[in-house]
Short mmCIF file of C-alpha atoms and ligand atoms in Angstrom, two decimals:
data_model
loop_
_atom_site.label_atom_id
_atom_site.label_comp_id
_atom_site.label_asym_id
_atom_site.label_seq_id
_atom_site.Cartn_x
_atom_site.Cartn_y
_atom_site.Cartn_z
CA MET A 12 -78.94 -66.24 32.94
CA SER A 13 -78.05 -62.79 33.78
CA ARG A 14 -78.78 -60.25 30.62
CA SER A 15 -76.32 -59.19 28.27
CA ARG A 16 -74.14 -55.91 28.51
CA LYS A 17 -73.47 -53.37 25.85
CA ILE A 18 -70.80 -51.21 26.47
CA VAL A 19 -68.87 -48.51 24.54
CA VAL A 20 -65.36 -47.53 25.29
CA VAL A 21 -64.46 -44.06 23.65
CA GLY A 22 -61.60 -41.66 24.15
CA ALA A 23 -62.55 -38.73 25.50
CA HIS A 24 -58.98 -36.51 24.76
CA TRP A 25 -56.97 -36.99 21.87
CA GLY A 26 -56.23 -40.72 21.72
CA ASP A 27 -54.15 -42.97 23.68
CA GLU A 28 -56.21 -42.56 26.45
CA GLY A 29 -55.45 -46.41 27.06
CA LYS A 30 -59.20 -47.65 25.64
CA ALA A 31 -57.65 -50.97 24.54
CA LYS A 32 -56.78 -51.47 28.05
CA VAL A 33 -60.27 -50.38 29.55
CA VAL A 34 -62.02 -52.87 27.29
CA ASP A 35 -60.19 -55.97 27.47
CA ASN A 36 -60.84 -55.34 31.17
CA LEU A 37 -64.57 -55.48 30.40
CA VAL A 38 -64.02 -59.11 28.97
CA ASP A 39 -65.96 -61.68 31.59
CA ASN A 40 -65.66 -64.32 29.70
CA PRO A 41 -63.88 -64.36 26.19
CA GLU A 42 -66.26 -67.09 24.86
CA ASN A 43 -69.35 -64.92 25.53
CA THR A 44 -68.63 -61.75 24.43
CA VAL A 45 -68.12 -60.05 21.11
CA MET A 46 -66.00 -57.05 20.55
CA VAL A 47 -66.65 -54.84 17.64
CA ARG A 48 -64.54 -51.95 15.93
CA PHE A 49 -66.38 -49.34 14.61
CA ALA A 50 -64.74 -46.55 12.89
CA GLY A 51 -61.32 -45.68 12.61
CA GLY A 52 -58.58 -47.63 10.42
CA ALA A 53 -54.90 -49.14 11.06
CA ASN A 54 -54.34 -45.48 11.98
CA THR A 55 -55.07 -46.83 15.42
CA GLY A 56 -52.48 -48.01 18.12
CA ALA A 57 -54.40 -50.11 20.68
CA THR A 58 -51.66 -51.54 22.80
CA LEU A 59 -52.52 -53.94 25.64
CA VAL A 60 -49.24 -55.08 28.12
CA ILE A 61 -50.15 -58.70 28.76
CA ASP A 62 -47.76 -60.09 31.61
CA GLY A 63 -44.81 -57.94 30.27
CA GLN A 64 -45.77 -58.43 26.97
CA LYS A 65 -46.69 -55.41 24.12
CA PHE A 66 -49.35 -56.30 21.77
CA VAL A 67 -50.16 -53.61 19.80
CA GLY A 68 -53.98 -53.73 17.80
CA HIS A 69 -54.39 -51.69 14.40
CA GLN A 70 -57.80 -52.40 12.61
CA LEU A 71 -59.85 -55.40 14.35
CA PRO A 72 -60.52 -55.41 17.95
CA VAL A 73 -57.88 -55.96 20.64
CA GLY A 74 -60.14 -59.02 21.30
CA VAL A 75 -57.77 -61.04 18.85
CA VAL A 76 -55.67 -61.97 21.59
CA ARG A 77 -58.57 -63.72 23.60
CA PRO A 78 -59.24 -67.22 22.49
CA GLY A 79 -63.24 -67.95 21.49
CA LEU A 80 -64.01 -64.01 21.53
CA VAL A 81 -65.37 -63.01 18.65
CA ASN A 82 -63.77 -59.87 16.94
CA ILE A 83 -66.24 -57.95 14.54
CA MET A 84 -64.84 -55.29 12.39
CA GLY A 85 -67.82 -52.67 11.09
CA PRO A 86 -69.13 -51.56 8.05
CA TYR A 87 -67.49 -47.89 8.80
CA VAL A 88 -63.56 -48.82 9.22
CA ALA A 89 -61.44 -48.25 6.80
CA CYS A 90 -60.38 -51.70 5.55
CA ASP A 91 -55.76 -51.67 4.84
CA LEU A 92 -55.71 -55.05 3.93
CA GLU A 93 -52.21 -55.33 4.07
CA ALA A 94 -52.75 -54.69 7.32
CA LEU A 95 -55.65 -56.71 7.99
CA VAL A 96 -53.78 -59.81 6.83
CA LEU A 97 -51.61 -59.72 9.37
CA GLU A 98 -53.90 -59.53 12.13
CA LEU A 99 -55.93 -62.26 11.13
CA ARG A 100 -53.09 -64.35 11.34
CA VAL A 101 -52.49 -63.52 14.96
CA ALA A 102 -56.54 -63.85 15.51
CA ARG A 103 -56.21 -67.20 14.06
CA GLU A 104 -52.98 -68.45 16.11
CA ASN A 105 -55.20 -67.31 19.35
CA GLY A 106 -58.45 -69.51 18.38
CA ALA A 107 -60.28 -65.95 18.01
CA PRO A 108 -62.88 -65.54 15.25
CA VAL A 109 -63.48 -62.68 13.23
CA MET A 110 -65.66 -61.11 10.71
CA ILE A 111 -65.74 -58.57 8.53
CA ASP A 112 -68.07 -56.50 6.91
CA PRO A 113 -68.62 -56.64 3.09
CA ARG A 114 -69.25 -53.05 3.26
CA ALA A 115 -66.31 -51.58 4.53
CA PRO A 116 -64.22 -49.31 2.06
CA ILE A 117 -60.82 -50.65 1.33
CA VAL A 118 -57.51 -48.22 1.74
CA LEU A 119 -55.75 -48.58 -1.74
CA PRO A 120 -52.28 -48.14 -1.55
CA MET A 121 -52.28 -45.08 -3.58
CA TYR A 122 -54.45 -43.36 -0.66
CA LYS A 123 -51.57 -44.08 1.99
CA ALA A 124 -49.46 -42.30 -0.48
CA LEU A 125 -51.45 -39.35 -1.22
CA ASP A 126 -52.19 -39.12 2.45
CA ARG A 127 -48.52 -38.98 3.69
CA ALA A 128 -47.84 -36.64 0.27
CA ARG A 129 -50.39 -34.21 1.50
CA ASP A 130 -49.64 -34.27 4.73
CA GLY A 131 -45.96 -33.46 4.23
CA GLY A 132 -44.35 -35.19 7.24
CA GLY A 133 -46.60 -32.28 9.36
CA THR A 134 -45.03 -29.16 7.92
CA GLY A 135 -46.97 -28.76 4.59
CA PRO A 136 -49.33 -25.71 4.43
CA ALA A 137 -52.26 -28.53 4.30
CA SER A 138 -50.98 -30.59 7.15
CA ILE A 139 -52.08 -31.73 10.21
CA GLY A 140 -49.60 -34.55 11.51
CA THR A 141 -51.71 -37.59 10.40
CA THR A 142 -50.67 -41.00 10.82
CA GLY A 143 -49.86 -41.37 6.61
CA LYS A 144 -52.50 -44.45 7.21
CA GLY A 145 -54.83 -43.54 4.21
CA MET A 146 -57.13 -42.33 6.17
CA GLY A 147 -58.51 -39.23 4.70
CA PRO A 148 -58.58 -40.34 0.92
CA THR A 149 -60.09 -43.88 1.89
CA TYR A 150 -63.19 -42.01 3.75
CA ALA A 151 -63.46 -39.20 1.05
CA ALA A 152 -63.72 -41.60 -1.32
CA PHE A 153 -66.18 -43.37 0.59
CA ALA A 154 -68.00 -40.10 0.93
CA SER A 155 -67.66 -39.16 -2.88
CA ARG A 156 -69.11 -42.38 -3.98
CA TYR A 157 -65.90 -44.06 -5.71
CA ALA A 158 -64.89 -46.10 -2.94
CA LEU A 159 -63.74 -49.92 -3.49
CA ARG A 160 -65.57 -52.16 -0.55
CA VAL A 161 -64.36 -55.54 0.88
CA GLY A 162 -67.66 -57.06 -0.89
CA ASP A 163 -66.29 -55.79 -4.26
CA ILE A 164 -63.17 -58.10 -3.63
CA VAL A 165 -64.42 -61.04 -2.38
CA ARG A 166 -67.02 -61.45 -5.22
CA GLY A 167 -64.35 -62.42 -7.61
CA ARG A 168 -62.77 -60.90 -10.84
CA ASN A 169 -65.72 -60.33 -12.41
CA HIS A 170 -67.68 -58.72 -9.99
CA LEU A 171 -64.57 -56.26 -9.48
CA MET A 172 -64.56 -55.46 -13.42
CA THR A 173 -68.07 -54.04 -12.90
CA VAL A 174 -67.09 -51.31 -10.14
CA ARG A 175 -63.73 -50.86 -11.76
CA ASP A 176 -64.81 -47.86 -14.03
CA ARG A 177 -65.82 -45.91 -11.28
CA ILE A 178 -63.06 -46.72 -9.24
CA GLN A 179 -60.44 -45.76 -12.03
CA ALA A 180 -62.33 -42.10 -12.47
CA TYR A 181 -61.09 -41.43 -8.97
CA HIS A 182 -57.81 -42.55 -9.18
CA VAL A 183 -57.11 -40.29 -12.34
CA GLU A 184 -57.95 -37.65 -10.14
CA LEU A 185 -55.88 -38.50 -7.31
CA LEU A 186 -52.83 -39.29 -9.83
CA ALA A 187 -53.03 -35.84 -10.60
CA GLY A 188 -53.13 -34.77 -6.96
CA LEU A 189 -50.16 -36.76 -6.20
CA GLU A 190 -48.44 -35.17 -9.04
CA SER A 191 -49.12 -31.94 -7.60
CA CYS A 192 -47.75 -32.76 -4.36
CA GLY A 193 -44.64 -33.66 -6.28
CA VAL A 194 -44.80 -37.37 -5.69
CA SER A 195 -43.63 -39.40 -8.65
CA ILE A 196 -46.61 -41.01 -10.38
CA GLU A 197 -44.29 -43.86 -12.31
CA ASP A 198 -44.29 -45.66 -9.04
CA LYS A 199 -45.29 -49.08 -9.69
CA ALA A 200 -47.80 -49.50 -6.29
CA PHE A 201 -49.77 -46.40 -8.05
CA GLU A 202 -50.34 -48.71 -11.13
CA PHE A 203 -54.24 -48.87 -10.94
CA GLU A 204 -54.52 -52.75 -12.50
CA ALA A 205 -51.70 -53.53 -10.13
CA GLN A 206 -53.65 -52.25 -7.20
CA LEU A 207 -56.25 -54.38 -8.46
CA GLU A 208 -54.44 -57.57 -8.49
CA GLN A 209 -53.21 -57.36 -5.24
CA CYS A 210 -56.69 -56.54 -3.67
CA LEU A 211 -57.97 -59.86 -5.33
CA GLU A 212 -54.74 -61.35 -4.06
CA TYR A 213 -55.62 -60.43 -0.36
CA ALA A 214 -59.47 -61.36 -1.12
CA ALA A 215 -58.49 -65.40 -1.40
CA GLU A 216 -57.05 -64.61 2.52
CA ILE A 217 -59.82 -62.72 3.88
CA GLY A 218 -62.83 -64.58 1.65
CA ASP A 219 -64.00 -67.02 4.71
CA VAL A 220 -64.30 -64.23 7.12
CA VAL A 221 -66.00 -61.37 5.82
CA GLY A 222 -69.87 -61.67 6.27
CA ASP A 223 -72.76 -58.96 7.31
CA THR A 224 -71.90 -57.82 10.79
CA VAL A 225 -74.88 -55.75 11.08
CA ARG A 226 -77.12 -59.29 11.49
CA TYR A 227 -74.63 -60.70 13.69
CA VAL A 228 -74.11 -58.12 15.97
CA ARG A 229 -77.70 -57.65 16.29
CA GLY A 230 -78.53 -61.32 16.02
CA VAL A 231 -76.44 -61.27 19.19
CA ILE A 232 -78.17 -58.24 21.05
CA ALA A 233 -81.68 -59.37 20.21
CA LYS A 234 -81.16 -63.14 21.95
CA SER A 235 -78.90 -61.45 24.52
CA GLU A 236 -76.11 -64.32 23.90
CA LYS A 237 -73.19 -62.41 24.68
CA ASP A 238 -71.72 -59.15 26.03
CA VAL A 239 -71.11 -57.06 23.07
CA LEU A 240 -68.36 -54.46 23.82
CA PHE A 241 -67.72 -51.59 21.38
CA GLU A 242 -64.05 -50.41 21.50
CA GLY A 243 -63.62 -46.74 20.27
CA SER A 244 -60.83 -45.76 18.11
CA GLN A 245 -59.08 -41.94 18.15
CA SER A 246 -61.71 -39.89 20.37
CA ILE A 247 -64.35 -37.69 20.46
CA MET A 248 -62.00 -34.71 20.13
CA LEU A 249 -60.29 -36.04 16.82
CA ASP A 250 -63.84 -36.68 15.54
CA VAL A 251 -64.57 -35.09 11.54
CA LEU A 252 -66.54 -32.58 13.47
CA HIS A 253 -65.53 -31.68 16.79
CA GLY A 254 -62.07 -31.67 15.98
CA TRP A 255 -62.04 -30.27 12.32
CA PRO A 256 -59.51 -29.64 10.64
CA TYR A 257 -57.07 -31.02 13.16
CA CYS A 258 -59.13 -34.70 12.96
CA THR A 259 -59.48 -37.95 11.80
CA SER A 260 -61.37 -38.33 8.91
CA CYS A 261 -64.68 -40.03 10.30
CA PHE A 262 -67.01 -39.99 13.34
CA THR A 263 -65.53 -41.64 16.35
CA GLY A 264 -68.66 -41.84 19.04
CA ILE A 265 -71.74 -43.61 19.19
CA ASP A 266 -73.36 -42.09 16.29
CA ALA A 267 -71.02 -44.75 14.48
CA ILE A 268 -72.36 -47.43 16.09
CA GLY A 269 -75.69 -45.99 15.75
CA ASN A 270 -75.29 -45.80 12.05
CA SER A 271 -73.60 -48.69 11.52
CA PHE A 272 -75.70 -51.48 13.30
CA GLY A 273 -78.92 -49.56 14.59
CA ILE A 274 -77.83 -49.70 18.00
CA ARG A 275 -77.93 -46.32 20.11
CA ARG A 276 -78.79 -47.55 23.68
CA PHE A 277 -76.05 -49.17 25.81
CA ASP A 278 -75.49 -49.76 29.48
CA GLN A 279 -72.62 -47.64 29.60
CA VAL A 280 -70.51 -45.61 27.37
CA VAL A 281 -67.50 -45.06 29.52
CA GLY A 282 -65.14 -42.10 28.32
CA VAL A 283 -61.54 -43.10 28.80
CA ILE A 284 -59.34 -40.36 29.87
CA LYS A 285 -55.37 -40.05 31.65
CA ALA A 286 -54.60 -38.30 34.22
CA TYR A 287 -53.33 -35.68 32.31
CA SER A 288 -53.51 -35.47 28.62
CA THR A 289 -51.42 -36.05 25.12
CA ARG A 290 -52.22 -35.25 22.10
CA VAL A 291 -49.97 -36.35 18.49
CA GLY A 292 -50.42 -34.11 15.61
CA ARG A 293 -51.31 -30.24 15.37
CA GLY A 294 -54.00 -28.45 16.25
CA PRO A 295 -55.16 -26.28 19.52
CA PHE A 296 -53.97 -27.68 22.89
CA PRO A 297 -54.77 -25.40 25.16
CA THR A 298 -52.66 -27.23 28.36
CA GLU A 299 -49.65 -28.08 26.55
CA MET A 300 -47.05 -28.42 29.30
CA ASP A 301 -43.62 -26.63 28.86
CA GLU A 302 -40.83 -28.75 26.91
CA PHE A 303 -38.77 -29.73 30.26
CA THR A 304 -42.08 -30.78 32.03
CA ALA A 305 -42.93 -32.24 28.67
CA ASN A 306 -40.37 -34.80 28.77
CA ILE A 307 -40.39 -35.52 32.17
CA VAL A 308 -44.19 -37.12 31.93
CA ARG A 309 -43.25 -38.09 27.98
CA GLU A 310 -40.21 -40.37 29.23
CA ARG A 311 -42.19 -41.80 32.35
CA GLY A 312 -45.45 -42.37 30.54
CA GLY A 313 -43.60 -43.76 27.29
CA GLU A 314 -45.41 -41.32 24.85
CA TYR A 315 -44.48 -42.25 21.96
CA GLY A 316 -47.20 -42.86 19.23
CA SER A 317 -47.92 -46.32 19.16
CA THR A 318 -48.41 -46.67 15.07
CA THR A 319 -45.87 -43.89 14.21
CA GLY A 320 -43.59 -43.61 16.93
CA ARG A 321 -43.69 -39.67 17.21
CA PRO A 322 -43.33 -38.17 20.77
CA ARG A 323 -46.63 -37.12 21.53
CA ARG A 324 -47.19 -33.64 23.05
CA CYS A 325 -48.26 -33.54 26.69
CA GLY A 326 -50.65 -31.49 28.56
CA TRP A 327 -52.25 -31.27 31.66
CA LEU A 328 -55.93 -32.29 32.40
CA ASP A 329 -58.27 -29.92 30.92
CA LEU A 330 -61.40 -29.87 32.48
CA PRO A 331 -63.30 -27.72 29.81
CA ALA A 332 -62.08 -29.83 27.25
CA LEU A 333 -63.17 -33.14 29.03
CA ARG A 334 -66.76 -31.57 29.95
CA TYR A 335 -67.30 -31.10 26.27
CA ALA A 336 -66.11 -34.92 24.94
CA VAL A 337 -68.23 -35.85 27.79
CA ARG A 338 -71.68 -33.86 26.90
CA MET A 339 -71.08 -34.41 22.79
CA GLY A 340 -69.70 -38.08 23.39
CA GLY A 341 -72.76 -38.76 25.53
CA ILE A 342 -70.09 -40.37 27.97
CA THR A 343 -72.00 -41.70 31.15
CA CYS A 344 -68.89 -42.87 33.16
CA LEU A 345 -64.95 -42.69 33.05
CA VAL A 346 -61.74 -44.32 33.76
CA MET A 347 -59.03 -42.64 34.69
CA THR A 348 -55.12 -44.26 33.26
CA LYS A 349 -51.98 -43.55 34.17
CA ALA A 350 -52.18 -42.11 37.54
CA ASP A 351 -48.82 -43.52 38.16
CA VAL A 352 -47.39 -41.66 35.95
CA LEU A 353 -48.14 -38.10 37.67
CA CYS A 354 -46.75 -39.57 41.25
CA ASN A 355 -44.35 -37.42 43.22
CA LEU A 356 -44.89 -34.30 40.97
CA MET A 357 -44.26 -31.02 42.39
CA THR A 358 -47.29 -29.35 41.21
CA ILE A 359 -50.12 -30.96 38.99
CA PRO A 360 -52.21 -27.93 37.41
CA VAL A 361 -55.50 -28.60 35.91
CA ALA A 362 -57.14 -26.01 34.19
CA THR A 363 -60.64 -25.21 35.02
CA GLY A 364 -61.64 -22.80 32.64
CA TYR A 365 -60.51 -20.73 29.04
CA LEU A 366 -59.44 -16.94 29.32
CA ASP A 367 -61.25 -16.47 26.30
CA PRO A 368 -59.57 -14.83 23.05
CA THR A 369 -60.36 -11.29 23.91
CA GLY A 370 -59.13 -11.76 27.46
CA THR A 371 -62.15 -10.73 29.26
CA GLN A 372 -64.16 -13.67 30.25
CA VAL A 373 -63.63 -17.21 31.26
CA LEU A 374 -65.39 -20.10 29.69
CA GLU A 375 -66.16 -22.89 31.42
CA ASP A 376 -66.28 -24.94 28.29
CA ALA A 377 -64.38 -26.28 25.42
CA ILE A 378 -65.83 -24.29 21.91
CA LEU A 379 -66.33 -26.19 18.65
CA ASP A 380 -64.29 -23.76 16.61
CA THR A 381 -60.80 -25.06 16.39
CA GLU A 382 -59.55 -21.25 15.45
CA LEU A 383 -61.47 -20.14 18.49
CA LEU A 384 -60.13 -22.92 20.81
CA ALA A 385 -56.26 -22.28 19.44
CA GLY A 386 -56.58 -18.22 20.39
CA VAL A 387 -57.56 -19.16 24.51
CA LYS A 388 -55.55 -19.42 27.65
CA ALA A 389 -55.87 -22.19 30.19
CA VAL A 390 -56.65 -21.09 33.94
CA TYR A 391 -55.36 -23.34 36.09
CA GLN A 392 -55.99 -24.44 39.60
CA SER A 393 -53.27 -26.19 41.61
CA ALA A 394 -53.79 -29.84 42.59
CA ALA A 395 -52.44 -31.43 45.69
CA SER A 396 -49.31 -33.80 44.45
CA TRP A 397 -49.62 -37.88 45.47
CA ALA A 398 -46.86 -39.64 46.76
CA GLY A 399 -45.99 -42.71 44.47
CA PRO A 400 -45.54 -45.89 44.20
CA LEU A 401 -49.56 -46.55 43.52
CA THR A 402 -50.07 -50.00 44.27
CA LEU A 403 -52.81 -52.98 43.98
CA GLU A 404 -51.95 -54.90 47.44
CA ARG A 405 -55.23 -54.64 49.28
CA ASN A 406 -54.94 -53.24 52.98
CA LEU A 407 -57.60 -54.36 55.69
CA SER A 408 -60.77 -52.67 54.00
CA GLY A 409 -60.29 -54.61 51.34
CA PHE A 410 -59.06 -52.14 48.52
CA PRO A 411 -55.86 -51.05 47.61
CA PRO A 412 -54.95 -47.68 49.58
CA ILE A 413 -55.31 -44.84 46.82
CA PRO A 414 -53.76 -41.55 48.07
CA ALA A 415 -55.95 -38.80 49.25
CA GLU A 416 -55.08 -36.59 46.69
CA LEU A 417 -55.59 -38.42 43.97
CA VAL A 418 -58.89 -38.99 45.58
CA ALA A 419 -59.66 -35.71 45.55
CA TYR A 420 -58.06 -35.15 41.73
CA MET A 421 -60.74 -37.87 40.57
CA GLU A 422 -63.50 -35.73 42.52
CA GLN A 423 -62.39 -32.56 40.85
CA VAL A 424 -63.00 -34.33 37.74
CA GLU A 425 -66.40 -35.70 38.54
CA ARG A 426 -67.83 -32.55 39.87
CA ALA A 427 -66.89 -30.94 36.81
CA THR A 428 -68.12 -33.80 34.27
CA GLN A 429 -71.12 -34.84 36.57
CA VAL A 430 -70.58 -38.43 35.54
CA SER A 431 -68.20 -40.70 38.06
CA ILE A 432 -65.05 -42.18 37.66
CA ARG A 433 -65.63 -46.00 37.42
CA GLY A 434 -61.62 -47.68 37.17
CA LEU A 435 -58.35 -46.35 37.87
CA SER A 436 -55.77 -47.77 35.87
CA ILE A 437 -51.96 -47.54 37.82
CA GLY A 438 -49.55 -48.95 35.16
CA PRO A 439 -49.14 -50.28 31.85
CA ASP A 440 -50.05 -53.88 32.42
CA ARG A 441 -53.76 -55.43 32.10
CA LYS A 442 -53.80 -56.44 35.78
CA GLU A 443 -52.93 -52.74 37.05
CA MET A 444 -56.43 -51.80 37.35
CA ILE A 445 -58.60 -50.83 39.93
CA TRP A 446 -62.57 -50.91 39.37
CA PHE A 447 -64.52 -49.12 41.91
CA GLU A 448 -67.80 -50.36 39.91
CA ARG A 449 -66.73 -52.23 36.55
CA PRO A 450 -69.49 -51.73 34.03
P1 IMP B 25 -55.39 -39.92 10.67
O1 IMP B 25 -56.59 -40.60 11.53
O2 IMP B 25 -54.17 -40.65 10.40
O3 IMP B 25 -55.74 -38.94 9.49
O4 IMP B 25 -54.86 -38.43 11.59
C1 IMP B 25 -55.71 -37.17 11.86
C2 IMP B 25 -55.18 -36.91 13.30
O5 IMP B 25 -55.88 -37.60 14.20
C3 IMP B 25 -53.51 -36.76 13.44
O6 IMP B 25 -53.18 -35.41 14.47
C4 IMP B 25 -53.48 -37.85 14.09
O7 IMP B 25 -52.11 -37.64 14.72
C5 IMP B 25 -54.10 -38.01 14.86
N1 IMP B 25 -54.28 -39.78 15.05
C6 IMP B 25 -55.32 -40.80 14.65
N2 IMP B 25 -55.10 -41.91 14.96
C7 IMP B 25 -54.90 -41.17 16.19
C8 IMP B 25 -54.32 -42.43 17.55
O8 IMP B 25 -54.74 -43.81 17.63
N3 IMP B 25 -53.94 -41.79 18.51
C9 IMP B 25 -53.95 -40.54 18.65
N4 IMP B 25 -53.89 -40.13 17.51
C10 IMP B 25 -54.10 -40.42 16.48
MG1 MG B 26 -53.14 -45.18 20.34
#
């Protein structure tokens, strides 16, 4: 029997790199696979295109579309009960088992309201353009030890009453916060008792899938029973430490797996990148395209948020940022997606360095300090553009032909990051993928 694989898939840009498609492609046999979500929550929009049909996952792994594949939601995933019950239905219809950790913090409805009110649709002074899914207030509640957790609601009303006071204390603070943001706290949805009652109703729907995911995943690995695929969400650059304050509210890389599951060795940590980059929400983006070019790329690449519908900001490939993400994320190989979107462009600028804010020094690496990053200017080289369309049809050597210019483009990325590109996605469908060496 061959040894089971432990593979992590993380984003190496600012999210939306195509992680879902990559993790889905790594499944050998669904019945022999466990897929694990280890961070983030319903802020994620994980898109799969299967024979022209689009599926968007949020907080469960995208393995819910595969009969027999076991889907895990770990203890560090923010649990939005409303979104969860919808996704659970999909999993049940597909015959894909699910297990949710009892320690996962719950996103209460008022956390979402507060997230939206604070962010003010991306224009307020403290706004960064969040997805409005309540991530900030939920992880803040968790870190401040006020969170309600999945285990608190599935153990029934009596248990819930034992943690009630602790949660209500935070609720009072948040109500004041909402009021200061100009939100009417008379809204029924913010009533404390009503929220608890709603949680108890959801508990009845999810109770049978709550279990110790840490024990389960560790057991599977100890017995080498199944492949374990860790599906990252957001990205290293949106990590709460690396991207602060223009970031999501949790760790997004392998650290989150280590802390949740005690697993720190993997066969591969796959970083997913696009042939260009995008970012949704505010924050420094040194390679941002001019609006004319961005419009072309956005339309061709369908660059609109899959959770929020927002148009994504588009930029060129940023090698300093990528080097940073590879090193900080412990990334061991890359997959490049959306190479088809750049076909037949006139020129393809690639940022090879940053001119520092004083204009005297070229930096090869991105900087941890986002304020400093906001002041740099990208230094570009021009890559030769490739002609499309890219196709899966194999030539005499048995490989799909890839234009020499695109090969050179990938080689430039490999030289800059010192890791190899193992796969190339040339279209949205699950099948439109070329593996040079599949992990
Ligand atoms: P939050 O995670 O909703 O708090 O949003 C924080 C930042 O991360 C914002 O800039 C969001 O646009 C960004 N973000 C969160 N989730 C995703 C995602 O799945 N794709 C792209 N950007 C995201
Ligand atoms: Mg997405």
